PDB file of C-alpha atoms in Angstrom:
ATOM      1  CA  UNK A   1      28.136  10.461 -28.444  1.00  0.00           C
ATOM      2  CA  UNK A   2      30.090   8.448 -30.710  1.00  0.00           C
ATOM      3  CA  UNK A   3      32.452   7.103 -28.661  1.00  0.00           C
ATOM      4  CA  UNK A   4      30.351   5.405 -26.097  1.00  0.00           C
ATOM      5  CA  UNK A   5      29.807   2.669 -28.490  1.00  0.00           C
ATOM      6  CA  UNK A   6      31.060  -0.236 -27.764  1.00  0.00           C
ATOM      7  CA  UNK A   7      31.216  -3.032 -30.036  1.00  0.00           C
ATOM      8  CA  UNK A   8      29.515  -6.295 -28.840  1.00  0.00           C
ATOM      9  CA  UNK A   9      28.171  -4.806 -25.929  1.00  0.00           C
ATOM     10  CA  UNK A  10      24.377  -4.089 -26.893  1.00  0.00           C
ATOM     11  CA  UNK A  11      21.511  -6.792 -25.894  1.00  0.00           C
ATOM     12  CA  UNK A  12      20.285  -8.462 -29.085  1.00  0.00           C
ATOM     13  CA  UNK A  13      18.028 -11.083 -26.968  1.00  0.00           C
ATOM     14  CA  UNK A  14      14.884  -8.977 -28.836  1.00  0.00           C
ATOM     15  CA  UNK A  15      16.584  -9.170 -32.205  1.00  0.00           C
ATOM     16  CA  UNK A  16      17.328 -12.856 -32.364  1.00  0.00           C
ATOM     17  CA  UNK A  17      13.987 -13.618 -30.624  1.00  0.00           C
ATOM     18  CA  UNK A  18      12.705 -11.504 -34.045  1.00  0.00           C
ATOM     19  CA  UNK A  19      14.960 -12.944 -36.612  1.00  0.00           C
ATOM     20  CA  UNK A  20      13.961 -16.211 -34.759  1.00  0.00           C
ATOM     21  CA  UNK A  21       9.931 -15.801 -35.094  1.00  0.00           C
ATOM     22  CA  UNK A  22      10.431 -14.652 -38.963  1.00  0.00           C
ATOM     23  CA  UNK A  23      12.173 -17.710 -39.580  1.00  0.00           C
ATOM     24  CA  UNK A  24       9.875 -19.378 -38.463  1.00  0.00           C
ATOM     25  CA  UNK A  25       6.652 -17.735 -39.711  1.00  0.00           C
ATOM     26  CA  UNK A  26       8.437 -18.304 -43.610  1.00  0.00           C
ATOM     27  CA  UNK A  27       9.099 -22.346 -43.261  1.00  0.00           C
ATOM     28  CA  UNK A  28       5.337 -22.463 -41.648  1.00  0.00           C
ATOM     29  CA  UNK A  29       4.161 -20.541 -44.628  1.00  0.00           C
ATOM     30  CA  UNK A  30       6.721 -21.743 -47.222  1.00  0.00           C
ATOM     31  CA  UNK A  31       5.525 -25.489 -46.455  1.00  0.00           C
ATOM     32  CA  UNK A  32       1.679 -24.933 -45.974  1.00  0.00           C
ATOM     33  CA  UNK A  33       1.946 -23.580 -49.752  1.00  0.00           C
ATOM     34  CA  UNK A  34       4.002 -26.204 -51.101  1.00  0.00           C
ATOM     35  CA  UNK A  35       1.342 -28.530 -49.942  1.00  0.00           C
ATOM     36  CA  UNK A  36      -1.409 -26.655 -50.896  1.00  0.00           C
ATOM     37  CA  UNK A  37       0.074 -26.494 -54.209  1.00  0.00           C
ATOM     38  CA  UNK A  38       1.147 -30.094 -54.767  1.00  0.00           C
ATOM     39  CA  UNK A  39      -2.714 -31.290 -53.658  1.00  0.00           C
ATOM     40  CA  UNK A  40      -4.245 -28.824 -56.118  1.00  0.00           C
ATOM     41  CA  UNK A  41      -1.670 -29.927 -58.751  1.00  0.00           C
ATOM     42  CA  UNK A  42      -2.298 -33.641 -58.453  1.00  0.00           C
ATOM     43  CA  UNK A  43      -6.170 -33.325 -57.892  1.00  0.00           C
ATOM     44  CA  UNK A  44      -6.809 -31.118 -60.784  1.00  0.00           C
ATOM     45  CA  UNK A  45      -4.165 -31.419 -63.456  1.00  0.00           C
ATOM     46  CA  UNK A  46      -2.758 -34.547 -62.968  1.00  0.00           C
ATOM     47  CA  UNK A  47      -6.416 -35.732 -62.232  1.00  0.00           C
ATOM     48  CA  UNK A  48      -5.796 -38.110 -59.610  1.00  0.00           C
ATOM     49  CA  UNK A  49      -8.839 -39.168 -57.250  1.00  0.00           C
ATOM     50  CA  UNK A  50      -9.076 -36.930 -54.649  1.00  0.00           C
ATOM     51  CA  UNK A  51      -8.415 -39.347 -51.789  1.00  0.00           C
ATOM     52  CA  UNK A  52      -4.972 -40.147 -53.357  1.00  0.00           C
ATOM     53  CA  UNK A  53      -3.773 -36.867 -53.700  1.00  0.00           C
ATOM     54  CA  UNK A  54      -4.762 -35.978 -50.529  1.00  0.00           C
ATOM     55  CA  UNK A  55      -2.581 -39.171 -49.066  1.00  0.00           C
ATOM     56  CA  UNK A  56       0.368 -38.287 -51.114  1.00  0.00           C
ATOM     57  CA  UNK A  57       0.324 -35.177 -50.002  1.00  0.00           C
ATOM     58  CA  UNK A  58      -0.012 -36.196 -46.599  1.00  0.00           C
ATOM     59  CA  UNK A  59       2.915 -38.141 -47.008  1.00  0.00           C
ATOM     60  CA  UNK A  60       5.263 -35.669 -48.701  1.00  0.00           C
ATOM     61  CA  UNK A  61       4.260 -33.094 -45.707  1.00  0.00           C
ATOM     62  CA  UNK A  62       5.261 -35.210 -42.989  1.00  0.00           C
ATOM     63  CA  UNK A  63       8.615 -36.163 -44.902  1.00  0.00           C
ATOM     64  CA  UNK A  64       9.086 -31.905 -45.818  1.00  0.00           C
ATOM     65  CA  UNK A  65       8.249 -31.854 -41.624  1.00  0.00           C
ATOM     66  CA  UNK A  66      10.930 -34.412 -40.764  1.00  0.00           C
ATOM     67  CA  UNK A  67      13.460 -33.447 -43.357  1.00  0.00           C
ATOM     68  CA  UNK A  68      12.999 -29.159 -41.827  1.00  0.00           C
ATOM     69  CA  UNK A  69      12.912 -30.511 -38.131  1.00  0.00           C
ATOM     70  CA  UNK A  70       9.637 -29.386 -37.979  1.00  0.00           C
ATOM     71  CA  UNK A  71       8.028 -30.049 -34.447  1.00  0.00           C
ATOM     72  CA  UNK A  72       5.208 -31.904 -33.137  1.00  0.00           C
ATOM     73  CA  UNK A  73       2.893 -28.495 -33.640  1.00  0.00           C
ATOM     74  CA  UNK A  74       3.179 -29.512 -37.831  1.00  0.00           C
ATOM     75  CA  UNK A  75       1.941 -32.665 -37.512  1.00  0.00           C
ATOM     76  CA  UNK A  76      -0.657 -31.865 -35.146  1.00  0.00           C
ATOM     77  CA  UNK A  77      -1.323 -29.627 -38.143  1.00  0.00           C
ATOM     78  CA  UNK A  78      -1.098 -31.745 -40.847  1.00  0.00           C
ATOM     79  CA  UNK A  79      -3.601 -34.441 -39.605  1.00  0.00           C
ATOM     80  CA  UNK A  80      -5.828 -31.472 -39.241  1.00  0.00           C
ATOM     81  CA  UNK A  81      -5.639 -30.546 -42.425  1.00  0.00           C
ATOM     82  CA  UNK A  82      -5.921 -34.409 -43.776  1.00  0.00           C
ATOM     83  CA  UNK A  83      -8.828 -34.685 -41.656  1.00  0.00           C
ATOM     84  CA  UNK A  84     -10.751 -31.512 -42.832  1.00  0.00           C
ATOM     85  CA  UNK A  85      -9.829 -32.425 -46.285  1.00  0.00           C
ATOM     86  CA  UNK A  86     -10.953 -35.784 -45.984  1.00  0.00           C
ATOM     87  CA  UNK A  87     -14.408 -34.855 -44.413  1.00  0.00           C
ATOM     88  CA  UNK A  88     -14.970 -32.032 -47.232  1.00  0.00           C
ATOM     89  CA  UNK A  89     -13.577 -34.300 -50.137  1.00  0.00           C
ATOM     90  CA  UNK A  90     -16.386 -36.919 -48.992  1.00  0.00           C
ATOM     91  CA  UNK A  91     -19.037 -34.192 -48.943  1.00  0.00           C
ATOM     92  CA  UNK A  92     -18.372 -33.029 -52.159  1.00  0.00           C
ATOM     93  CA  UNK A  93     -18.476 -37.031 -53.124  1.00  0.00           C
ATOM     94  CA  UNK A  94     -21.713 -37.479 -51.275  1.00  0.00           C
ATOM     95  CA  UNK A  95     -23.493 -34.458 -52.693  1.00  0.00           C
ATOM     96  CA  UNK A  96     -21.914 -35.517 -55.906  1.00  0.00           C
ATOM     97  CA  UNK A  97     -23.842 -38.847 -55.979  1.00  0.00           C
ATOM     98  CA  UNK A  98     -26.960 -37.642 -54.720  1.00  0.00           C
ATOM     99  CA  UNK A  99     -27.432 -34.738 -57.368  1.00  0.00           C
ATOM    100  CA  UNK A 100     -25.784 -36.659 -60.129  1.00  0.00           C
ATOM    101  CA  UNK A 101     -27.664 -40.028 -60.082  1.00  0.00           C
TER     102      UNK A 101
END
């Protein structure tokens, strides 16, 4: 049984097409968490206004995007998350005002 192997002659279309959609799945992850962690940080303990940290961060994901050779599908992303944060951010303002005076 052995010594039908051949070396270099298996398929590994399925493996790389694996090893491919890890990769992947880690830099989506890996950079969704840095800039989850770098809004947090500058919201809450550097205690910058909300709407700057949430530009900043903005910024710094689109140049971690263009520095990985992310595609289109993270900056699709991106606004989307800009844009969800920027219409909770001004409820939480809103409500804010209302309750506080």
């Amino acid at each position: 049984m052995a010594s039908d192997y051949v070396r270099g002659e298996m398929d590994i279309a399925d493996q790389k097409a694996t090893f491919g959609g890890f990769i992947a799945v880690s830099v989506w992850g890996s950079l969704l968490t840095v800039v989850t962690v770098l809004y947090l940080t500058l919201a809450f303990a550097v205690e910058f206004d909300w709407l700057v940290s949430l530009i900043a961060t903005a910024i710094v994901g689109g140049v971690l995007g263009l520095a990985l050779g992310m595609k289109t599908s993270w900056y699709v992303t991106l606004g989307g998350l800009f844009v969800f944060g920027l219409v909770c951010g001004g409820l939480v303002q809103l409500f804010g005002m209302a309750l506080g005076g």
